């Protein structure tokens, strides 16, 4: 059985003090981890104090990015080794903002996925979908399949089981216009089929695939009711503790 994940992605928001206050406000109101796994991705500066504040609670703290080398002359980058040692065991990689604003390509994201796994981190790999809202199926299939083949290239069966994928149509991110559940399911299904072609049925049935893009307390239930949607990645509506709790406890 795939335990669903509900993960917030704060992006470049919140001070350290605000981050810790948020954790303290929600940590006693989360579902048991055998029902839903709750996580928050936060800016690097907030991670260590958040890990301390969340200690003993079901909440997992995630990085929003890391580099593909463990240490060295890489000014400004975040080491996957240092993250793991600091108690941060999950990392978002390949978010569409990293791809679009910071120019990360599939090759770099694949290196980051490999480095994260090498250091014990579980990556949430974002598979953006830059195609328009309604495009020819073939284009969409090629796009999503290409992303998955490139970003997850060379992973072993054990490694791929530690990966979570998030399907995020670009036009739905931050737009207030979520994919409808059947469109979201279509993208997540395609990703699962691609993993099935790469690793077989058993592995594909174990890997969790999330939907992300304008998830709210009002649409989360319908999205998560779909077969291939194992949870959600939430941007804007993860910034307010009460709204985030409504999504987590929907
Ligand atoms: P959004 O962001 O919920 O604000 O659309 C989602 C994301 O960027 O992962």
Coordinates of C-alpha atoms and ligand atoms in Angstrom, one line a residue:
X1 CA 0.0 0.0 0.0
X2 CA 1.3 3.5 -0.9
X3 CA 0.9 5.8 2.1
X4 CA -0.1 9.2 0.8
X5 CA 2.2 12.2 1.2
X6 CA 1.0 15.8 1.7
X7 CA 3.9 18.2 1.3
X8 CA 4.1 21.9 1.5
X9 CA 6.6 23.9 -0.6
X10 CA 7.1 27.3 0.9
X11 CA 9.5 28.4 -1.8
X12 CA 11.4 31.6 -0.7
X13 CA 9.0 32.6 2.0
X14 CA 9.2 32.9 5.9
X15 CA 11.9 33.9 8.3
X16 CA 13.5 31.4 10.6
X17 CA 11.3 32.6 13.5
X18 CA 8.1 32.4 11.4
X19 CA 9.1 28.9 10.2
X20 CA 9.6 27.6 13.8
X21 CA 6.3 29.2 14.9
X22 CA 4.5 27.5 12.1
X23 CA 5.9 24.0 13.0
X24 CA 4.9 24.5 16.6
X25 CA 1.4 25.5 15.6
X26 CA 0.7 22.4 13.4
X27 CA 2.8 19.6 14.8
X28 CA 0.2 18.3 17.3
X29 CA -2.6 18.3 14.8
X30 CA -1.2 16.0 12.1
X31 CA -2.5 12.6 11.1
X32 CA -0.6 9.4 12.1
X33 CA 2.2 8.6 9.7
X34 CA 0.6 5.3 8.7
X35 CA -2.3 7.3 7.3
X36 CA -0.7 10.3 5.7
X37 CA 2.9 11.5 5.7
X38 CA 3.1 15.3 6.2
X39 CA 6.1 17.3 5.1
X40 CA 7.2 20.9 4.7
X41 CA 9.9 22.1 2.3
X42 CA 11.5 25.3 3.5
X43 CA 14.3 27.7 2.7
X44 CA 17.7 26.4 3.7
X45 CA 18.2 28.8 6.6
X46 CA 15.1 27.5 8.4
X47 CA 15.8 23.8 8.0
X48 CA 17.8 23.0 11.2
X49 CA 15.6 24.9 13.6
X50 CA 12.5 23.3 12.0
X51 CA 14.0 19.9 12.4
X52 CA 14.5 20.6 16.1
X53 CA 11.0 22.0 16.5
X54 CA 9.5 19.0 14.6
X55 CA 11.4 16.4 16.6
X56 CA 9.2 13.7 17.9
X57 CA 6.2 14.7 15.7
X58 CA 5.0 13.2 12.5
X59 CA 6.2 16.2 10.5
X60 CA 9.1 15.7 8.0
X61 CA 11.2 18.7 7.1
X62 CA 12.5 18.8 3.4
X63 CA 15.0 20.9 1.6
X64 CA 13.8 22.7 -1.6
X65 CA 17.0 21.9 -3.5
X66 CA 20.6 20.7 -3.2
X67 CA 23.7 20.5 -5.2
X68 CA 25.1 17.3 -6.9
X69 CA 28.5 17.3 -5.2
X70 CA 28.9 16.5 -1.5
X71 CA 31.5 19.2 -0.7
X72 CA 33.9 21.6 -2.4
X73 CA 34.4 24.9 -4.1
X74 CA 30.7 25.5 -5.0
X75 CA 30.0 28.9 -3.5
X76 CA 26.4 29.3 -2.4
X77 CA 25.3 25.7 -2.9
X78 CA 23.7 23.4 -0.4
X79 CA 25.4 20.0 0.2
X80 CA 23.3 16.9 0.2
X81 CA 25.7 15.4 2.7
X82 CA 25.3 18.3 5.1
X83 CA 21.5 18.2 4.8
X84 CA 21.4 14.5 5.8
X85 CA 23.8 15.1 8.7
X86 CA 21.5 18.0 9.9
X87 CA 18.5 15.6 10.0
X88 CA 16.9 16.8 6.7
X89 CA 16.2 13.5 4.9
X90 CA 14.0 14.7 2.0
X91 CA 14.6 17.1 -0.8
X92 CA 12.6 18.5 -3.7
X93 CA 14.5 18.4 -7.0
X94 CA 13.7 19.8 -10.4
X95 CA 10.9 22.1 -9.4
X96 CA 9.7 24.0 -12.5
X97 CA 11.0 27.3 -10.9
X98 CA 14.5 25.7 -10.7
X99 CA 14.2 24.7 -14.3
X100 CA 12.8 28.0 -15.6
X101 CA 14.4 30.6 -13.5
X102 CA 17.7 28.9 -12.7
X103 CA 18.2 27.0 -15.9
X104 CA 18.4 23.6 -14.5
X105 CA 18.2 20.9 -17.2
X106 CA 17.4 17.2 -17.0
X107 CA 21.1 16.3 -16.9
X108 CA 21.7 18.4 -13.9
X109 CA 18.5 17.2 -12.1
X110 CA 19.5 13.6 -12.8
X111 CA 22.9 14.3 -11.2
X112 CA 21.2 15.9 -8.2
X113 CA 18.8 12.9 -7.8
X114 CA 21.8 10.5 -7.8
X115 CA 23.7 12.7 -5.3
X116 CA 20.7 12.9 -3.0
X117 CA 20.2 9.1 -3.0
X118 CA 23.9 8.6 -2.5
X119 CA 23.7 10.6 0.7
X120 CA 20.6 8.9 2.0
X121 CA 18.1 11.7 1.0
X122 CA 14.7 10.7 -0.5
X123 CA 14.0 13.0 -3.4
X124 CA 10.7 14.4 -4.6
X125 CA 11.4 14.8 -8.3
X126 CA 9.2 17.3 -10.0
X127 CA 8.0 16.5 -13.5
X128 CA 6.7 19.7 -15.0
X129 CA 4.4 19.7 -17.9
X130 CA 4.9 22.8 -20.0
X131 CA 2.3 21.9 -22.6
X132 CA -0.8 24.0 -22.8
X133 CA -4.0 23.2 -20.9
X134 CA -5.4 21.0 -23.7
X135 CA -2.9 19.7 -26.2
X136 CA -2.6 16.7 -28.4
X137 CA -2.1 13.7 -26.2
X138 CA 1.0 12.6 -28.1
X139 CA 2.8 15.8 -27.2
X140 CA 1.9 15.5 -23.6
X141 CA 2.9 11.9 -23.5
X142 CA 6.3 12.6 -25.1
X143 CA 7.0 15.4 -22.7
X144 CA 6.3 13.7 -19.4
X145 CA 7.9 10.4 -20.5
X146 CA 11.0 12.3 -21.6
X147 CA 11.3 14.1 -18.3
X148 CA 11.0 10.8 -16.3
X149 CA 13.4 8.9 -18.5
X150 CA 16.0 11.6 -18.2
X151 CA 15.6 12.7 -14.6
X152 CA 15.6 9.1 -13.2
X153 CA 18.2 7.7 -15.6
X154 CA 20.5 5.0 -14.2
X155 CA 18.8 4.5 -10.8
X156 CA 18.8 1.0 -9.3
X157 CA 15.5 -0.7 -8.3
X158 CA 16.3 0.0 -4.6
X159 CA 17.0 3.7 -5.4
X160 CA 13.8 4.3 -7.5
X161 CA 11.7 3.0 -4.6
X162 CA 13.0 5.9 -2.5
X163 CA 11.9 8.4 -5.1
X164 CA 8.6 10.3 -5.1
X165 CA 7.6 12.0 -8.3
X166 CA 5.4 15.1 -8.4
X167 CA 3.5 15.8 -11.6
X168 CA 3.1 19.6 -11.9
X169 CA 1.6 21.2 -15.0
X170 CA 3.2 24.6 -15.4
X171 CA 0.0 26.4 -16.0
X172 CA -1.4 25.2 -12.8
X173 CA 1.5 26.3 -10.5
X174 CA 0.6 29.5 -8.7
X175 CA -2.2 30.3 -11.1
X176 CA -5.2 29.4 -8.8
X177 CA -6.3 27.1 -11.6
X178 CA -5.7 23.5 -10.7
X179 CA -5.8 20.7 -13.2
X180 CA -9.1 18.9 -12.9
X181 CA -8.8 15.5 -11.2
X182 CA -9.0 13.6 -14.5
X183 CA -6.2 15.6 -16.1
X184 CA -4.1 15.3 -13.0
X185 CA -4.7 11.5 -13.0
X186 CA -3.8 11.3 -16.6
X187 CA -0.4 12.9 -16.0
X188 CA 0.3 10.7 -12.9
X189 CA -0.8 7.6 -14.7
X190 CA 1.6 8.3 -17.6
X191 CA 4.4 8.7 -15.1
X192 CA 3.6 5.4 -13.4
X193 CA 3.4 3.7 -16.8
X194 CA 6.9 5.1 -17.7
X195 CA 8.3 3.8 -14.4
X196 CA 6.6 0.5 -15.1
X197 CA 8.3 0.3 -18.5
X198 CA 11.7 1.1 -16.8
X199 CA 11.4 -1.1 -13.7
X200 CA 8.4 -3.3 -14.0
X201 CA 5.0 -3.5 -12.3
X202 CA 6.0 -4.1 -8.7
X203 CA 8.3 -1.1 -8.5
X204 CA 5.8 1.1 -10.4
X205 CA 3.1 0.1 -7.9
X206 CA 5.3 1.2 -4.9
X207 CA 6.5 4.6 -6.2
X208 CA 4.4 7.5 -4.9
X209 CA 3.3 10.1 -7.4
X210 CA 1.9 13.4 -6.3
X211 CA 0.0 16.1 -8.0
X212 CA 1.0 19.8 -7.6
X213 CA -0.5 23.0 -8.9
X214 CA -3.0 25.2 -7.1
X215 CA -4.0 22.5 -4.6
X216 CA -6.5 23.9 -2.0
X217 CA -8.6 22.6 0.9
X218 CA -11.5 22.5 -1.6
X219 CA -9.9 20.4 -4.4
X220 CA -7.6 18.1 -2.4
X221 CA -10.1 15.3 -1.7
X222 CA -11.1 14.9 -5.4
X223 CA -7.5 14.9 -6.5
X224 CA -6.4 12.4 -4.0
X225 CA -9.4 10.1 -4.7
X226 CA -7.8 9.2 -8.0
X227 CA -6.0 5.9 -8.4
X228 CA -2.6 7.1 -9.4
X229 CA -2.4 10.3 -7.2
X230 CA -0.7 9.4 -4.0
X231 CA -0.7 12.9 -2.5
X232 CA -0.1 16.5 -3.2
X233 CA 2.6 19.2 -3.3
X234 CA 1.2 22.4 -2.1
X235 CA 2.7 25.9 -2.7
X236 CA 0.6 29.0 -1.8
X237 CA -1.9 27.1 0.4
X238 CA 0.9 25.7 2.6
X239 CA 1.9 29.2 3.8
X240 CA -0.9 29.6 6.3
X241 CA -1.0 27.0 9.1
X242 CA -4.8 26.7 9.3
X243 CA -5.2 26.3 5.5
X244 CA -2.4 23.8 5.4
X245 CA -4.0 21.8 8.3
X246 CA -7.3 21.8 6.4
X247 CA -5.5 20.2 3.4
X248 CA -3.6 17.7 5.5
X249 CA -6.7 16.7 7.5
X250 CA -9.2 16.9 4.6
Ligands
LIG1 P1 1.0 26.3 -5.9 O1 2.5 25.8 -6.1 O2 0.3 25.3 -5.0 O3 1.1 27.7 -5.4 O4 0.4 26.2 -7.3 C1 2.8 24.4 -6.3 C2 4.2 24.2 -6.5 O5 4.9 25.1 -6.9 O6 4.7 23.1 -6.2

